[in-house]
XYZ file of C-alpha atoms in Angstrom:
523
model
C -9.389 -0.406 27.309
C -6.587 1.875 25.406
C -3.602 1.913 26.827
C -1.994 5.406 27.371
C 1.482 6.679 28.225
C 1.217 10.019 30.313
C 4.713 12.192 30.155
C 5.662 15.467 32.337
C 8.707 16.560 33.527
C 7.182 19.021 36.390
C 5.515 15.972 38.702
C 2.362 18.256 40.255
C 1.308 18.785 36.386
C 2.062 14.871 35.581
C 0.051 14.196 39.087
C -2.763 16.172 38.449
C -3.111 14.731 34.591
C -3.142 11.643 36.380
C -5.728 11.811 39.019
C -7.987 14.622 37.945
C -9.155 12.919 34.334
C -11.752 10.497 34.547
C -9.461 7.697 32.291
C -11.578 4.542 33.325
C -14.737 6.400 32.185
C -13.400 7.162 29.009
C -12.168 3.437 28.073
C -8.718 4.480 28.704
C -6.019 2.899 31.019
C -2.681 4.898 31.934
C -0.102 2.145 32.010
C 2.826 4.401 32.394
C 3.001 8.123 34.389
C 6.586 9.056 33.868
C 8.346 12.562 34.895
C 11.841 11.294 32.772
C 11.223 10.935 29.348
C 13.827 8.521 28.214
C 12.075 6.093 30.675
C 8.839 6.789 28.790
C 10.608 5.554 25.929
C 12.228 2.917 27.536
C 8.597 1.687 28.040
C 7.176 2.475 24.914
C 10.089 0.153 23.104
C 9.073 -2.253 25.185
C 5.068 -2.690 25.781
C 2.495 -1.702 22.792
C 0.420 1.442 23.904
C -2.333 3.341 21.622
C -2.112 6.801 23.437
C 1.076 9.404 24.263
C -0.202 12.347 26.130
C 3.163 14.516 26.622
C 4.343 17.671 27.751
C 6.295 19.355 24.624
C 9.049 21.634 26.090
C 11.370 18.828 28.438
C 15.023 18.553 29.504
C 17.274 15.622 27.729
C 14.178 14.660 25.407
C 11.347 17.030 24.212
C 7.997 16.161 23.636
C 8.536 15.949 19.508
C 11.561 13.713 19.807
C 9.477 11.461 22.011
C 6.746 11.296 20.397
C 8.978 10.800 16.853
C 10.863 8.142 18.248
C 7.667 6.361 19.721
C 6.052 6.487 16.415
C 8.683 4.916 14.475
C 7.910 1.605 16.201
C 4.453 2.409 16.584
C 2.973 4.508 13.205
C -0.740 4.221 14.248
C 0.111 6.229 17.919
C -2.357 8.496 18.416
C -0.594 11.743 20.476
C -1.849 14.770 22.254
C 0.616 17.981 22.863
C 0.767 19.814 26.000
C 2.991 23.443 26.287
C 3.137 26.877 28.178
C 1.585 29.749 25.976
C 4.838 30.805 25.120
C 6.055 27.899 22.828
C 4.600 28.611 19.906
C 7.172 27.185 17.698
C 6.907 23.875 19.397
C 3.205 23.886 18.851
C 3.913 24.673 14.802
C 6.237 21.414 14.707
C 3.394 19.265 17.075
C 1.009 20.530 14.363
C 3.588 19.408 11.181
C 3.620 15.931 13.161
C -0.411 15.033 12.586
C -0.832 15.988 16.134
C -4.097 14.618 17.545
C -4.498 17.796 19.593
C -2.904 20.462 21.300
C -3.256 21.594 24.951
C -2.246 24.901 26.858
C -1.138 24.880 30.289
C -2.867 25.443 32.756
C -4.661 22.480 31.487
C -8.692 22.855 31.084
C -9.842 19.259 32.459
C -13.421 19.836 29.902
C -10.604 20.801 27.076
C -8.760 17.672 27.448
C -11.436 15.263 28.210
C -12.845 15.954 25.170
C -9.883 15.526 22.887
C -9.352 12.401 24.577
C -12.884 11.475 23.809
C -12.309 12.126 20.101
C -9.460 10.276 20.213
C -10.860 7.029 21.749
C -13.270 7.218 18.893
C -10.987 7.795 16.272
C -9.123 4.644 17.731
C -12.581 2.960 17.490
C -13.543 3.762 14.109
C -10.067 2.606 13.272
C -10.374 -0.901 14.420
C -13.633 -1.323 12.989
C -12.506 -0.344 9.491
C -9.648 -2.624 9.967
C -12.006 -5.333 11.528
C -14.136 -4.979 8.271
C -11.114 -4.781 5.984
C -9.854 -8.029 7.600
C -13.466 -9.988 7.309
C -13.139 -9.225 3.436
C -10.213 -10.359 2.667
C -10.415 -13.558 5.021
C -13.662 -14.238 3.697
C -12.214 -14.167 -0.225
C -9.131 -16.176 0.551
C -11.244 -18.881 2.033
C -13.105 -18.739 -1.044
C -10.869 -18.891 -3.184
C -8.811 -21.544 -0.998
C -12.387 -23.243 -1.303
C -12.440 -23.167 -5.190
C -8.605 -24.389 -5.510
C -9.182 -27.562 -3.509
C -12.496 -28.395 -5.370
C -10.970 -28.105 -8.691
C -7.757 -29.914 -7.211
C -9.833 -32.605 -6.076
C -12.201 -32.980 -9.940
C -15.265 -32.056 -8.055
C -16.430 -28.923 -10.145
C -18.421 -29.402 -13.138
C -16.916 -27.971 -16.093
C -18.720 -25.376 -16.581
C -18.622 -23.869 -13.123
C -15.045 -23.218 -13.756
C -14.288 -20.885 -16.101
C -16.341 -17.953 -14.495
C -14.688 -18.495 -11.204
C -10.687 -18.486 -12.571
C -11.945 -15.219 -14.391
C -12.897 -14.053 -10.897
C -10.007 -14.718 -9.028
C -7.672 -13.666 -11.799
C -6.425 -17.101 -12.510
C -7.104 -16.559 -16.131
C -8.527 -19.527 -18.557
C -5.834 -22.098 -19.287
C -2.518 -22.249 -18.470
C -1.050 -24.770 -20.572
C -0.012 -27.777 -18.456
C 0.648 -27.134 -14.848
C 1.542 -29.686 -11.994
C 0.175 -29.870 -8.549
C 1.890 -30.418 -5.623
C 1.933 -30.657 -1.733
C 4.289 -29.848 1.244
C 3.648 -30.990 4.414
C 5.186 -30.034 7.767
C 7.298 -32.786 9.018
C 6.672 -34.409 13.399
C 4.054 -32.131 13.967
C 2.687 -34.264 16.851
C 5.780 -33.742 18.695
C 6.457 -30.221 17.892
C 3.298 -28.195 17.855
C 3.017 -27.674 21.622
C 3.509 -24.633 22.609
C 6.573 -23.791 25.773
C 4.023 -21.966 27.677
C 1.093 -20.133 27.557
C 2.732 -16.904 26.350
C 4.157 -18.278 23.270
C 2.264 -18.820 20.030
C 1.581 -22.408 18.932
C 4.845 -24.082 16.694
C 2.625 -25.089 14.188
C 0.395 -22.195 13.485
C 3.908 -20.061 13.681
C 5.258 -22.583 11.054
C 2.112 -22.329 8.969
C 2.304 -19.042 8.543
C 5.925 -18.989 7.587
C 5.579 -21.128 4.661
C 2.240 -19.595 3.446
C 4.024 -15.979 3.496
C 7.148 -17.854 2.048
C 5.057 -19.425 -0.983
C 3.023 -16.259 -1.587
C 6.395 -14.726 -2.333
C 7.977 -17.138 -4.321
C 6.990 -19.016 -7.887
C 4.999 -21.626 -6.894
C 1.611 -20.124 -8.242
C -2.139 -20.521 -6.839
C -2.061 -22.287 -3.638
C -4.615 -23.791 -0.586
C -4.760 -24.843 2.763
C -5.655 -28.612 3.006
C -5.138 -28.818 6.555
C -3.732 -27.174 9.336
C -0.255 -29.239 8.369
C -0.865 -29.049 4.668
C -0.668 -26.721 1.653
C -1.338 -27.888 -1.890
C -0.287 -25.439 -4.912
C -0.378 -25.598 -8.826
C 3.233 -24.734 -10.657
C 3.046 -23.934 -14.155
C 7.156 -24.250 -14.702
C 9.238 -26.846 -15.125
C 10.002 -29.678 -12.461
C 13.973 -28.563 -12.203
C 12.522 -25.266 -11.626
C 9.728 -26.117 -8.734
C 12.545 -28.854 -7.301
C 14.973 -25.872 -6.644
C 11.943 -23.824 -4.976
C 10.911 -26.210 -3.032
C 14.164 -27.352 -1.483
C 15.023 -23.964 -1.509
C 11.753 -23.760 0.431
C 12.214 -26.595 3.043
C 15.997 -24.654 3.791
C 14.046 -21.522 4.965
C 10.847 -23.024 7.219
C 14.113 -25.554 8.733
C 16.153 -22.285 9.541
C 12.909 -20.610 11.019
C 10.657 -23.011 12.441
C 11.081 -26.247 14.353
C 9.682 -28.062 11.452
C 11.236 -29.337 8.098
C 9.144 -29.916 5.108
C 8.510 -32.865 3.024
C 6.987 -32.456 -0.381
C 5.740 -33.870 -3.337
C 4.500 -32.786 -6.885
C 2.912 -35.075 -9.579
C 3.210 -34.924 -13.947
C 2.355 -32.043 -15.387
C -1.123 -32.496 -17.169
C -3.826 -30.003 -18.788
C -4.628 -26.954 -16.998
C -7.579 -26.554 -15.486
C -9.311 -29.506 -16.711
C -7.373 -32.045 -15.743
C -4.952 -30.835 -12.908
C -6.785 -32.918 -10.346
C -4.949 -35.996 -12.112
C -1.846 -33.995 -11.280
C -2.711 -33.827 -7.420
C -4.162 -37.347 -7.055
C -0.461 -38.330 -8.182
C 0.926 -35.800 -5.189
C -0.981 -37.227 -2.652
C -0.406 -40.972 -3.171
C 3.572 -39.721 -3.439
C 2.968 -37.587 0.096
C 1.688 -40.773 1.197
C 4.931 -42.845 0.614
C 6.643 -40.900 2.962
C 5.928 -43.581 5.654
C 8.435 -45.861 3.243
C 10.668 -43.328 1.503
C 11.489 -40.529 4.275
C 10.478 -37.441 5.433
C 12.964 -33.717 4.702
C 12.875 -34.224 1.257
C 11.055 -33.325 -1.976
C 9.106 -36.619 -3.379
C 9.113 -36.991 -7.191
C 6.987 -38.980 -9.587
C 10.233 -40.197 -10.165
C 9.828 -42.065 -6.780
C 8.248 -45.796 -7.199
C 6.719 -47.405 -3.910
C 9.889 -48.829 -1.992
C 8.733 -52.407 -2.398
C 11.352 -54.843 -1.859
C 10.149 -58.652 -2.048
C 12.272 -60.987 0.678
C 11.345 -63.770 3.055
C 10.213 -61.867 6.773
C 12.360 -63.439 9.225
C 10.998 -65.130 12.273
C 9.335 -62.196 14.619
C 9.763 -63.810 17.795
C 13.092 -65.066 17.044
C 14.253 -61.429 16.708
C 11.870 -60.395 19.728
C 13.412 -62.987 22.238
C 17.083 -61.926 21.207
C 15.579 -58.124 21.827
C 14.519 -59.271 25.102
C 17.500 -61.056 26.123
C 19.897 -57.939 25.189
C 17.420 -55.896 27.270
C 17.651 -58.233 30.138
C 21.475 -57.827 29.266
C 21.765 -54.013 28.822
C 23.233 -54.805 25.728
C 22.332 -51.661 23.472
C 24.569 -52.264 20.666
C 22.767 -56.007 20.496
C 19.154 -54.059 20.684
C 20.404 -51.848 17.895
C 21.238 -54.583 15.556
C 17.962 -56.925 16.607
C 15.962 -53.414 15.487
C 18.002 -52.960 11.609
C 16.940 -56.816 11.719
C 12.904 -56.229 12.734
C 12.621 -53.480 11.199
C 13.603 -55.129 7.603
C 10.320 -56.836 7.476
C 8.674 -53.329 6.878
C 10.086 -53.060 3.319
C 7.944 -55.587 2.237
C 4.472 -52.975 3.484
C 2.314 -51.835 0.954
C 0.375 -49.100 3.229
C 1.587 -46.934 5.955
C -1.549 -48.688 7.974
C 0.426 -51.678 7.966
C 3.688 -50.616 9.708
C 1.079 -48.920 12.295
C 0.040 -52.670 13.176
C 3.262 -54.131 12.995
C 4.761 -51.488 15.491
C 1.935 -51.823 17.812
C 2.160 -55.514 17.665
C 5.753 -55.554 18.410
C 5.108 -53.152 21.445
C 2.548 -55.076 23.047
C 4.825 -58.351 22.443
C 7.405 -56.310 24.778
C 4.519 -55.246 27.508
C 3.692 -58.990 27.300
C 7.286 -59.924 28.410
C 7.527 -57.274 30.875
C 5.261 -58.639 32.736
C 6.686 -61.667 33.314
C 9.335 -59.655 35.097
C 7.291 -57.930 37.303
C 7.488 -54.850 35.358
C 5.138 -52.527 33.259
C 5.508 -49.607 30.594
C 3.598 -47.702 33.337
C 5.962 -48.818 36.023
C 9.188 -48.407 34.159
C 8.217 -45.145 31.669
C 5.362 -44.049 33.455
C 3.245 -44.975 30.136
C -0.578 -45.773 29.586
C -1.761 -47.330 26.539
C -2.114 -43.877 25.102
C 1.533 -44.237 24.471
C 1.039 -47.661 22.155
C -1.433 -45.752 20.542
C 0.961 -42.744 19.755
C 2.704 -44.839 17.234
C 0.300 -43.811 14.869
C 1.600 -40.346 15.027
C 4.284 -41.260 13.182
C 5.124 -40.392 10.044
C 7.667 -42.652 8.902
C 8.777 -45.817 9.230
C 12.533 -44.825 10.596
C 10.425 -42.597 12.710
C 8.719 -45.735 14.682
C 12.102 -47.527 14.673
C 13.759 -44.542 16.010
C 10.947 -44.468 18.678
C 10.792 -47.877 19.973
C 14.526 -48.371 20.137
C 14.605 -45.715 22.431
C 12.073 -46.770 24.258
C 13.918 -50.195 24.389
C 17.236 -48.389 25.510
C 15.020 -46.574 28.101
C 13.289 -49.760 29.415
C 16.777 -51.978 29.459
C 18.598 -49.097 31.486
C 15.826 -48.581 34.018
C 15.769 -52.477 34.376
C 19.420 -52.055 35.176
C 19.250 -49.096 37.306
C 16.871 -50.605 39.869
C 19.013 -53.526 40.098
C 22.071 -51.553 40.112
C 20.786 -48.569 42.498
C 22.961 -46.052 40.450
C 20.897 -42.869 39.619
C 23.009 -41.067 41.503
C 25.831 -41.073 39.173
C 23.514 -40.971 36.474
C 22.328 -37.528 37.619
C 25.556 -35.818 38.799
C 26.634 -34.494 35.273
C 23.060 -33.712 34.527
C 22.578 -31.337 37.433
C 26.242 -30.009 36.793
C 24.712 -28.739 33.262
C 21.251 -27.593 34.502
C 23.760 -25.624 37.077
C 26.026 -24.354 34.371
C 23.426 -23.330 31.723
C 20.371 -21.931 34.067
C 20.812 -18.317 31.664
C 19.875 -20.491 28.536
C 16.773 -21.222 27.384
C 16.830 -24.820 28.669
C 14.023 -27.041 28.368
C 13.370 -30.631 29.565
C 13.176 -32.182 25.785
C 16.940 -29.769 25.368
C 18.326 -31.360 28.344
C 16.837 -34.995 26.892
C 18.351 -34.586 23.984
C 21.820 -33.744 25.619
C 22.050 -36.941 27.171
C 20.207 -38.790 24.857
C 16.763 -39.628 26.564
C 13.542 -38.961 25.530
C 12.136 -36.168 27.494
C 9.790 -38.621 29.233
C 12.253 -40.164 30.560
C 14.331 -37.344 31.512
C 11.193 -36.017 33.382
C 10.900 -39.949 35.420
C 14.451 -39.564 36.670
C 14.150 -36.129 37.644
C 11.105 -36.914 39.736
C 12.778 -39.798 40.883
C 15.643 -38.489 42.330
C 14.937 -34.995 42.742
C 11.519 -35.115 44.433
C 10.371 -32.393 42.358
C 9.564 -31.805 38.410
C 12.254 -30.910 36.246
C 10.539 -27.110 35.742
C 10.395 -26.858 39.511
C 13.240 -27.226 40.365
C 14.900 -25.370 37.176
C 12.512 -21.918 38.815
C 14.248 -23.000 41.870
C 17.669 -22.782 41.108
C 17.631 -19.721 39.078
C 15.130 -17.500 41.455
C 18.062 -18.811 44.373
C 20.420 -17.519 41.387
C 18.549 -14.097 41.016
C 18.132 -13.759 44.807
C 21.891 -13.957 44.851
C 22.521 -11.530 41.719
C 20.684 -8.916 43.466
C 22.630 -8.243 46.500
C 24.479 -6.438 43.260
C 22.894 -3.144 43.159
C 25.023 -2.430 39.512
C 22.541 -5.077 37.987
C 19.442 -4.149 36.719
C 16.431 -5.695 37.391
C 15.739 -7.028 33.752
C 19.868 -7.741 33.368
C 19.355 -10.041 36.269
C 16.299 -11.509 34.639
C 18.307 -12.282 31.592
C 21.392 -13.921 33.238
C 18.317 -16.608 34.470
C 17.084 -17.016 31.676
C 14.253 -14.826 31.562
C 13.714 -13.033 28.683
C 10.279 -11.060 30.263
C 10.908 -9.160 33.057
C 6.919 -9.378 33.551
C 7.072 -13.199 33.794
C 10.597 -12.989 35.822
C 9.266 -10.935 38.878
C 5.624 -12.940 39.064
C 7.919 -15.865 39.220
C 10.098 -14.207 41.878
C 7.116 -13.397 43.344
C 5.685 -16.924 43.564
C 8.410 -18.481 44.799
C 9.510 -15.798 47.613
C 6.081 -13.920 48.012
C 8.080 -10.571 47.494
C 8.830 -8.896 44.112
C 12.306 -8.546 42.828
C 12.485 -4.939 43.615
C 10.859 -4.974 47.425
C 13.790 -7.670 48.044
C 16.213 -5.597 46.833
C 15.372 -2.946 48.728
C 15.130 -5.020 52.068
C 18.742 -5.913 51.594
């Protein structure tokens, strides 16, 4: 269904253009019948429509102004006219505008329909050229995004080559050129989405840095997953350094996500660039040992350090004890200690095993205090299992010393009976900052939990989940704010936190079974 705006200032002419065409029939839905122009507008701004069917001559904003200012947000608006006999001139400056038609009053219901018809399949002609359009060009970038990663990879034959660079105007040697990779950085903990009306982190990431390279100097480029791009550089590595930090600056200002990257020596091009990106992706690899947020150089050796690996369950039992203890600064330094061995790892596969080694060590002791991940975090062995989502080795450590912290300050909650005091000042700041985009992992972070956690203690002491009762507090808040009659609906919205009035009142509506503007009106 199209969706069309209908404008008249004189409401029996706006009325009868409303009930009197057959809209459903003709694949067309009015989503807005307005008598007031500007609120037309106001709507327009707002939602995306395909159809403005207007009355020309109107007080405060004519026809042509709205339908001007409508198109500037909206170029592809498809617009039919409607005027007395007597405006000619108005009908001259509808026709300068590229006018999709042109109606007297009083209106002629065949006269109309059938613009309207022409105008639904003008709209559906349009889509299908774009639709075609769109299937082209997808279909050669995945060929050529096909060709890229077989000739990164040395699988072409030689002379399969040369005829396809000549079709996708990569020319027939380039000199030397190097290859290279970035990667998107935690993309297991950052690609879910906030809700269902936002668009996925990582596809919005994705296609940030694609645009980003496509208008910068880093050359041909493909898609080698859905968290990796490879490219081949034909300058000089000072030159593709500076890009690509430059690079990782922009998709950490924009995204969610930083970037590690890596590029290997420059060697013949085409022949033998896949020596190039074999050398990228064993130095992509060593981001396990040598850190993520950062551009990886052939410069970069493996980080192997030869030492003696200390005793493991000396270490563990002194972890245990300062857990036992609540002794976080003694858990800190027991973690630098464990966490030494890992220098000594030749494969990222290996620091996977270590880590889940060490966690099922500390499940092992748990249960000899009567305790659980599951009945202290709330954990299944999914979580053990999650370790080897991790893409570095500071990342585990990071990981499991919070989970440590975690497990040693739940131990001494429950013997302590203190989550009261523990969730005072959090409450204070949910109260204080209910207008702010707040989120569990935010409010984590805050206070330094993971939002797992957070989410345990909520439940805990609350009774509810942390999102319930943050809809709680701020439809009480909105129920409140609109006693006001000199707030707006949608300011009101806002000062909750709620940047779609849409999702605001179904909210509203879900928690009071009244909309925001029937309860206004009751009070």
């Amino acid at each position: 269904m199209y969706r069309a705006v209908v404008v008249d200032d004189e409401k029996y002419d706006l009325e009868g253009l409303r009930r009197l065409i057959p809209w459903a029939k003709l694949g067309i839905e009015v989503v807005c019948s307005e008598n007031k122009p500007l609120a037309a507008l106001s709507y327009m701004e707002e939602y995306p429509i395909d159809i403005l069917v207007t009355d020309i001559k109107m007080p405060v904003l004519t026809g042509l102004e709205l339908s001007r200012k409508a198109m500037e947000k909206n170029p592809d608006l498809r617009t039919i006219f409607i005027s007395g006999y007597q405006d000619f001139e108005y009908a001259k400056q509808a026709l300068h505008l590229k006018a999709d038609g042109y109606v007297l009053k009083p209106i002629d219901d065949d006269e109309i329909e059938a613009l309207l018809k022409k105008v639904v399949s003008d709209l559906d002609d349009s889509i299908k050229r774009k639709q075609d359009q769109t299937r082209l060009d997808e279909s050669f970038a995945y060929i050529k995004g096909d060709f890229l990663q077989h000739l990164l990879e040395g699988s072409l034959a030689k002379e399969a080559i040369p005829p396809l660079m000549e079709r996708f105007k990569l020319g027939h040697s380039a000199g030397v050129s190097r290859a290279g990779i970035v990667e998107l950085d935690d993309v297991m903990w950052r690609s879910k989405p906030e809700s269902d009306d936002r668009e996925n982190p990582l596809q919005a990431a994705m296609a940030f840095v694609i645009r980003t390279m496509e208008g910068g100097a880093f050359g041909p480029w493909c898609s080698l997953s859905a968290t990796q791009v490879a490219f081949i550089h034909t300058g000089d590595a000072w030159e593709l350094e500076n890009s690509l930090n430059e690079l990782n600056d922009r998709v950490r200002a924009a995204t969610p996500f930083t970037l590690t990257s890596s590029y290997g020596e420059p060697m013949p091009f085409p022949y033998e660039i896949s020596r190039s990106f074999a050398q990228a992706k064993e130095l992509i690899g060593n981001k396990m040992f040598i850190g993520k947020n950062r551009v990886i150089s052939p410069a970069h050796a493996k980080l192997q350090v030869a030492r003696d690996a200390t005793d493991l369950n000396a270490i563990l039992d002194e972890i245990f004890a300062a857990m036992a203890q609540y002794d976080l600064l003694k858990i800190c330094d027991c973690m630098e200690e464990l966490f030494d061995n890992v220098r000594s790892f030749d494969h990222p596969e290996k620091v996977h095993s270590f880590s889940i080694h060490v966690a099922s060590k500390l499940e092992a002791y748990l249960r000899t205090a009567g305790e659980t991940f599951h009945s202290l975090l709330g954990w299944g062995f999914e979580h053990l299992d999650a370790v080897r989502q991790f893409e570095t080795a500071e990342d585990i450590k990071s990981w499991l010393r919070r989970a440590l912290f975690e497990i040693s300050e739940r131990l001494f909650f429950k013997k302590q009976g203190k989550n009261r005091r523990l969730m005072e000042p959090i409450e204070q700041y949910v109260q204080e900052h209910l207008e702010e985009e707040l989120t569990l992992r935010e409010l984590a972070n805050r206070f330094s939990y993971s939002a797992n956690h957070m989410g345990l203690l909520f439940k805990d002491h609350m009774g509810e989940s942390f999102n319930d009762y943050l809809v709680r507090h701020r439809m009480e808040r909105a129920k409140a704010l609109l006693l006001d009659s000199r707030l707006k609906v949608y300011e009101i919205a806002d000062r909750v936190g709620y940047k779609s009035l849409a999702y605001f009142s179904r909210l509203f509506r879900d928690q009071f079974g009244i909309t925001p503007g029937d309860y206004r009106k009751q009070g």
